[in-house]
Structure formats: structure tokens, C-alpha cells
PDB file of C-alpha atoms in Angstrom:
ATOM      1  CA  MET Z  24      13.214   1.994  29.929  1.00 37.00           C
ATOM      2  CA  ALA Z  25      11.080  -0.487  27.985  1.00 40.00           C
ATOM      3  CA  ALA Z  26      11.759  -0.964  24.305  1.00 42.00           C
ATOM      4  CA  THR Z  27       8.909   0.072  22.068  1.00 43.00           C
ATOM      5  CA  ALA Z  28       7.612  -2.428  19.562  1.00 52.00           C
ATOM      6  CA  ARG Z  29       8.122  -1.657  15.923  1.00 60.00           C
ATOM      7  CA  VAL Z  30       5.048  -0.671  13.993  1.00 64.00           C
ATOM      8  CA  ILE Z  31       4.143  -3.461  11.615  1.00 80.00           C
ATOM      9  CA  SER Z  32       2.345  -2.039   8.575  1.00 90.00           C
ATOM     10  CA  VAL Z  33       2.943  -1.448   4.898  1.00 93.00           C
ATOM     11  CA  LYS Z  34       2.095   2.244   5.288  1.00 92.00           C
ATOM     12  CA  GLY Z  35       5.040   2.636   7.645  1.00 87.00           C
ATOM     13  CA  THR Z  36       7.590   1.124   5.250  1.00 88.00           C
ATOM     14  CA  ALA Z  37       9.691   2.830   2.593  1.00 88.00           C
ATOM     15  CA  PHE Z  38       7.727   0.914  -0.065  1.00 91.00           C
ATOM     16  CA  GLY Z  39       4.440   2.099   1.437  1.00 92.00           C
ATOM     17  CA  GLN Z  40       5.629   5.699   1.515  1.00 90.00           C
ATOM     18  CA  ASP Z  41       6.760   5.439  -2.113  1.00 92.00           C
ATOM     19  CA  MET Z  42       3.334   4.134  -3.139  1.00 94.00           C
ATOM     20  CA  LEU Z  43       1.591   6.910  -1.196  1.00 94.00           C
ATOM     21  CA  GLU Z  44       3.750   9.452  -3.027  1.00 92.00           C
ATOM     22  CA  VAL Z  45       2.728   7.883  -6.353  1.00 95.00           C
ATOM     23  CA  LEU Z  46      -0.925   8.218  -5.296  1.00 96.00           C
ATOM     24  CA  ALA Z  47      -0.335  11.809  -4.214  1.00 94.00           C
ATOM     25  CA  GLU Z  48       1.301  12.792  -7.515  1.00 93.00           C
ATOM     26  CA  ARG Z  49      -0.991  10.905  -9.882  1.00 95.00           C
ATOM     27  CA  GLN Z  50      -4.336  11.033  -8.125  1.00 95.00           C
ATOM     28  CA  LEU Z  51      -4.676  12.977  -4.898  1.00 95.00           C
ATOM     29  CA  GLU Z  52      -3.163  16.300  -5.978  1.00 93.00           C
ATOM     30  CA  LYS Z  53      -5.733  16.449  -8.808  1.00 95.00           C
ATOM     31  CA  VAL Z  54      -8.552  16.434  -6.239  1.00 95.00           C
ATOM     32  CA  SER Z  55      -6.719  18.622  -3.678  1.00 94.00           C
ATOM     33  CA  PHE Z  56      -6.391  15.638  -1.328  1.00 95.00           C
ATOM     34  CA  CYS Z  57     -10.156  15.741  -0.770  1.00 94.00           C
ATOM     35  CA  GLU Z  58     -10.918  12.103  -1.546  1.00 96.00           C
ATOM     36  CA  LEU Z  59      -9.354   8.717  -1.988  1.00 97.00           C
ATOM     37  CA  ASP Z  60     -11.049   6.529  -4.578  1.00 97.00           C
ATOM     38  CA  ILE Z  61      -9.915   2.969  -3.894  1.00 97.00           C
ATOM     39  CA  SER Z  62     -10.783   1.754  -7.400  1.00 96.00           C
ATOM     40  CA  LYS Z  63      -8.681   4.503  -8.985  1.00 97.00           C
ATOM     41  CA  SER Z  64      -5.933   3.877  -6.441  1.00 97.00           C
ATOM     42  CA  ILE Z  65      -5.720   0.210  -7.380  1.00 96.00           C
ATOM     43  CA  LEU Z  66      -5.453   1.115 -11.073  1.00 95.00           C
ATOM     44  CA  THR Z  67      -2.959   3.920 -10.438  1.00 96.00           C
ATOM     45  CA  LEU Z  68      -0.630   1.761  -8.370  1.00 96.00           C
ATOM     46  CA  LYS Z  69      -0.997  -1.263 -10.641  1.00 92.00           C
ATOM     47  CA  ASP Z  70      -0.082   0.904 -13.632  1.00 92.00           C
ATOM     48  CA  HIS Z  71       2.911   2.286 -11.750  1.00 92.00           C
ATOM     49  CA  LEU Z  72       4.151  -1.190 -10.814  1.00 90.00           C
ATOM     50  CA  VAL Z  73       3.637  -2.596 -14.299  1.00 85.00           C
ATOM     51  CA  ASN Z  74       5.518   0.320 -15.850  1.00 84.00           C
ATOM     52  CA  ARG Z  75       8.258   0.185 -13.244  1.00 80.00           C
ATOM     53  CA  LEU Z  76       8.812  -3.546 -13.550  1.00 75.00           C
ATOM     54  CA  SER Z  77       8.073  -3.996 -17.238  1.00 70.00           C
ATOM     55  CA  HIS Z  78      10.466  -5.815 -19.525  1.00 57.00           C
ATOM     56  CA  ASP Z  79      10.864  -2.777 -21.804  1.00 58.00           C
ATOM     57  CA  ASN Z  80      11.898  -0.496 -18.936  1.00 51.00           C
ATOM     58  CA  TRP Z  81      14.700  -2.687 -17.643  1.00 51.00           C
ATOM     59  CA  ARG Z  82      15.975  -3.304 -21.166  1.00 54.00           C
ATOM     60  CA  ALA Z  83      16.013   0.418 -21.990  1.00 52.00           C
ATOM     61  CA  ASP Z  84      17.463   1.433 -18.620  1.00 54.00           C
ATOM     62  CA  PRO Z  85      19.075  -1.476 -16.725  1.00 53.00           C
ATOM     63  CA  GLY Z  86      19.582   0.768 -13.699  1.00 53.00           C
ATOM     64  CA  LEU Z  87      15.824   1.311 -13.439  1.00 49.00           C
ATOM     65  CA  CYS Z  88      14.904  -2.265 -12.669  1.00 51.00           C
ATOM     66  CA  GLN Z  89      16.679  -5.577 -12.448  1.00 56.00           C
ATOM     67  CA  PRO Z  90      15.097  -8.282 -14.668  1.00 54.00           C
ATOM     68  CA  GLU Z  91      14.451 -10.537 -11.684  1.00 58.00           C
ATOM     69  CA  LEU Z  92      12.373  -7.806 -10.020  1.00 60.00           C
ATOM     70  CA  ARG Z  93       9.535  -8.343 -12.480  1.00 57.00           C
ATOM     71  CA  TYR Z  94       8.935 -11.672 -10.753  1.00 66.00           C
ATOM     72  CA  LEU Z  95       8.271  -9.733  -7.560  1.00 75.00           C
ATOM     73  CA  TYR Z  96       5.276  -7.974  -9.121  1.00 79.00           C
ATOM     74  CA  PRO Z  97       2.704 -10.246  -7.380  1.00 84.00           C
ATOM     75  CA  ILE Z  98       4.316  -9.535  -4.006  1.00 88.00           C
ATOM     76  CA  TYR Z  99       4.418  -5.802  -4.698  1.00 90.00           C
ATOM     77  CA  PHE Z 100       0.796  -5.792  -5.793  1.00 91.00           C
ATOM     78  CA  ASP Z 101      -0.189  -7.754  -2.673  1.00 94.00           C
ATOM     79  CA  SER Z 102       1.672  -5.101  -0.654  1.00 94.00           C
ATOM     80  CA  VAL Z 103      -0.251  -2.346  -2.448  1.00 96.00           C
ATOM     81  CA  ARG Z 104      -3.574  -3.993  -1.642  1.00 96.00           C
ATOM     82  CA  VAL Z 105      -2.568  -4.352   2.024  1.00 96.00           C
ATOM     83  CA  LEU Z 106      -1.557  -0.662   1.990  1.00 97.00           C
ATOM     84  CA  LEU Z 107      -4.977   0.305   0.637  1.00 97.00           C
ATOM     85  CA  ALA Z 108      -6.640  -1.967   3.220  1.00 97.00           C
ATOM     86  CA  GLU Z 109      -4.693  -0.069   5.896  1.00 97.00           C
ATOM     87  CA  CYS Z 110      -6.004   3.216   4.484  1.00 96.00           C
ATOM     88  CA  VAL Z 111      -9.593   1.918   4.462  1.00 97.00           C
ATOM     89  CA  ALA Z 112      -9.311   0.626   8.028  1.00 96.00           C
ATOM     90  CA  GLU Z 113      -7.736   3.910   9.168  1.00 95.00           C
ATOM     91  CA  PHE Z 114     -10.547   5.874   7.542  1.00 96.00           C
ATOM     92  CA  PHE Z 115     -13.290   3.879   9.235  1.00 94.00           C
ATOM     93  CA  GLN Z 116     -11.516   3.919  12.596  1.00 93.00           C
ATOM     94  CA  THR Z 117     -10.565   7.619  12.658  1.00 93.00           C
ATOM     95  CA  GLY Z 118     -12.788   9.332  10.094  1.00 93.00           C
ATOM     96  CA  GLY Z 119      -9.860  10.296   7.870  1.00 94.00           C
ATOM     97  CA  ILE Z 120      -6.640   9.153   6.277  1.00 95.00           C
ATOM     98  CA  TYR Z 121      -3.511  11.038   7.204  1.00 92.00           C
ATOM     99  CA  MET Z 122      -0.642  11.367   4.756  1.00 90.00           C
ATOM    100  CA  ALA Z 123       2.581  13.313   4.886  1.00 87.00           C
ATOM    101  CA  VAL Z 124       3.710  14.282   1.384  1.00 85.00           C
ATOM    102  CA  LEU Z 125       6.985  15.957   0.499  1.00 82.00           C
ATOM    103  CA  ASP Z 126       6.531  19.456  -0.867  1.00 82.00           C
ATOM    104  CA  PRO Z 127       9.453  19.728  -3.319  1.00 82.00           C
ATOM    105  CA  TYR Z 128       9.396  23.527  -3.312  1.00 88.00           C
ATOM    106  CA  ARG Z 129       9.713  23.912   0.453  1.00 90.00           C
ATOM    107  CA  MET Z 130      11.572  20.592   0.936  1.00 91.00           C
ATOM    108  CA  GLU Z 131       9.406  19.664   3.885  1.00 91.00           C
ATOM    109  CA  TYR Z 132       6.595  17.230   4.504  1.00 88.00           C
ATOM    110  CA  VAL Z 133       3.062  18.569   4.483  1.00 90.00           C
ATOM    111  CA  GLU Z 134       0.349  16.670   6.337  1.00 92.00           C
ATOM    112  CA  HIS Z 135      -2.885  16.036   4.455  1.00 93.00           C
ATOM    113  CA  GLU Z 136      -6.113  14.668   5.849  1.00 94.00           C
ATOM    114  CA  ILE Z 137      -8.364  12.875   3.401  1.00 96.00           C
ATOM    115  CA  ARG Z 138     -11.950  13.062   4.636  1.00 95.00           C
ATOM    116  CA  VAL Z 139     -13.788  11.259   1.793  1.00 96.00           C
ATOM    117  CA  LEU Z 140     -13.283   7.640   0.815  1.00 96.00           C
ATOM    118  CA  ILE Z 141     -14.878   6.097  -2.258  1.00 96.00           C
ATOM    119  CA  LEU Z 142     -15.169   2.365  -1.724  1.00 96.00           C
ATOM    120  CA  ARG Z 143     -17.367   0.046  -3.747  1.00 95.00           C
ATOM    121  CA  PRO Z 144     -18.571  -3.395  -2.530  1.00 95.00           C
ATOM    122  CA  GLU Z 145     -16.382  -5.194  -5.079  1.00 95.00           C
ATOM    123  CA  GLU Z 146     -13.306  -3.434  -3.681  1.00 95.00           C
ATOM    124  CA  VAL Z 147     -14.225  -4.527  -0.165  1.00 96.00           C
ATOM    125  CA  SER Z 148     -14.336  -8.116  -1.435  1.00 95.00           C
ATOM    126  CA  SER Z 149     -11.063  -7.651  -3.317  1.00 95.00           C
ATOM    127  CA  LEU Z 150      -9.275  -6.249  -0.261  1.00 96.00           C
ATOM    128  CA  LEU Z 151     -10.556  -9.082   1.918  1.00 97.00           C
ATOM    129  CA  ARG Z 152      -9.364 -11.667  -0.631  1.00 95.00           C
ATOM    130  CA  ALA Z 153      -5.940 -10.010  -0.674  1.00 95.00           C
ATOM    131  CA  LEU Z 154      -5.758 -10.011   3.122  1.00 96.00           C
ATOM    132  CA  ARG Z 155      -6.654 -13.713   3.259  1.00 95.00           C
ATOM    133  CA  LYS Z 156      -4.003 -14.418   0.608  1.00 94.00           C
ATOM    134  CA  VAL Z 157      -1.190 -12.627   2.433  1.00 93.00           C
ATOM    135  CA  HIS Z 158      -2.276 -14.226   5.704  1.00 90.00           C
ATOM    136  CA  ALA Z 159      -1.484 -17.697   4.334  1.00 88.00           C
ATOM    137  CA  PRO Z 160       1.569 -19.418   5.824  1.00 83.00           C
ATOM    138  CA  GLY Z 161       4.586 -19.146   3.565  1.00 84.00           C
ATOM    139  CA  HIS Z 162       3.478 -15.956   1.798  1.00 89.00           C
ATOM    140  CA  ASP Z 163       6.470 -13.702   1.145  1.00 88.00           C
ATOM    141  CA  LEU Z 164       4.926 -10.854   3.145  1.00 89.00           C
ATOM    142  CA  ILE Z 165       5.041 -13.083   6.222  1.00 87.00           C
ATOM    143  CA  ALA Z 166       8.406 -14.643   5.429  1.00 85.00           C
ATOM    144  CA  ARG Z 167      10.089 -11.229   5.184  1.00 84.00           C
ATOM    145  CA  TRP Z 168       9.814 -10.948   8.963  1.00 84.00           C
ATOM    146  CA  LYS Z 169      12.709 -13.040  10.248  1.00 86.00           C
ATOM    147  CA  ASN Z 170      11.858 -12.551  13.909  1.00 88.00           C
ATOM    148  CA  GLN Z 171       8.986 -14.759  15.128  1.00 90.00           C
ATOM    149  CA  ALA Z 172       7.580 -11.926  17.264  1.00 91.00           C
ATOM    150  CA  ASP Z 173       7.472  -9.651  14.195  1.00 90.00           C
ATOM    151  CA  GLN Z 174       5.695 -12.373  12.197  1.00 90.00           C
ATOM    152  CA  GLU Z 175       3.112 -12.685  14.952  1.00 92.00           C
ATOM    153  CA  ARG Z 176       2.591  -8.898  15.080  1.00 92.00           C
ATOM    154  CA  TRP Z 177       2.252  -8.871  11.280  1.00 92.00           C
ATOM    155  CA  LEU Z 178      -0.388 -11.610  11.415  1.00 93.00           C
ATOM    156  CA  GLU Z 179      -2.222  -9.714  14.189  1.00 94.00           C
ATOM    157  CA  HIS Z 180      -2.109  -6.579  12.031  1.00 95.00           C
ATOM    158  CA  LEU Z 181      -3.615  -8.478   9.086  1.00 95.00           C
ATOM    159  CA  GLN Z 182      -6.305  -9.938  11.346  1.00 95.00           C
ATOM    160  CA  THR Z 183      -7.185  -6.474  12.639  1.00 95.00           C
ATOM    161  CA  LEU Z 184      -7.470  -5.199   9.063  1.00 96.00           C
ATOM    162  CA  GLN Z 185      -9.660  -8.150   8.082  1.00 96.00           C
ATOM    163  CA  GLN Z 186     -11.961  -7.550  11.029  1.00 95.00           C
ATOM    164  CA  ALA Z 187     -12.294  -3.831  10.295  1.00 95.00           C
ATOM    165  CA  ILE Z 188     -12.955  -4.309   6.579  1.00 96.00           C
ATOM    166  CA  SER Z 189     -15.265  -7.317   6.960  1.00 95.00           C
ATOM    167  CA  LYS Z 190     -17.682  -5.014   8.837  1.00 94.00           C
ATOM    168  CA  LEU Z 191     -18.152  -3.147   5.542  1.00 92.00           C
ATOM    169  CA  GLN Z 192     -19.650  -6.119   3.712  1.00 84.00           C
TER     170      GLN Z 192
END
């Protein structure tokens, strides 16, 4: 039996799922999961990260965030932009974005299909800049993969995203 390769994406990570849940709670539920506005998503997730990693939060509640985590903000925000690039690429490849969101009342995941994507030209440029940035040798999103094969799959994933999104320019 051949071993299956791990999926290399931000959307498939615990961090990615957390960020999708933030989007679901703060943005998507308000529009009944009908549309994903990339501009609003960037602001929503940036606000979440800033609040989560802010100096005041870790001082008020040291268990919430370690002080050294605030230095990881650029890496987290790069991860968020890669996550949104994955959503954009998925939308243009499949015609929708699929998300499983935990329904706290039923304690089960509910699948949602987002069929409308709002994407402005400046966001396309921003996502492409972010993908070029995280594609650079030595970036922490590459270095996190200790296995050379995983690093290569990650770089291939980024290249695929860049190719899909560059068609939108």
C-alpha cells in the first residue's frame, strides 16, 4: 500500500481552520455564507491577529498570549494572506469555496459552499505580493517544513497559487 502524501496548504492546518472559524463568526454568518469579500476578510483577520497578539492582551491575561508571540505577527499575517489566496484559487478552479464550520448547538461540522467572491484588482496584487514574499528562500513558512520533500511540495503549492491568481490580473 503506497503512502499518501500530506496535503500542503494553510487551509488544511489547525491555524487555517482557526482563521476560517474567525471569518465564519465575524463575517460569513452575517451574510449567510453567501459571499466572501476578500477585502473584508483581510481586515477581519488582521484585526483578530492584532487583538490576539497585542501587548495589552498578554499583559491583562498572560495565558492568552506569550509576549514573544507578538513578534510572530508578520508570519501569521503572511499565513492569512496565503490562506485567502488558497480560497481565491479554489473559487476560480471549482466555482465555490467549501468550508466546514462547527455548529456549537449540534456539536457537528456543517459544510458551507460560498458561491460569490468579491475580489478587487488591488487585492489580487496584494495576494501575489504575499505569495512572492513567502516563496523567498529562508521565509519562516518554508523553514517550518523540516523535510525537504515537504518544502518542495510547499513551494509547488505556492507556485500553483501564483499561477492561478496571476490569471486574474
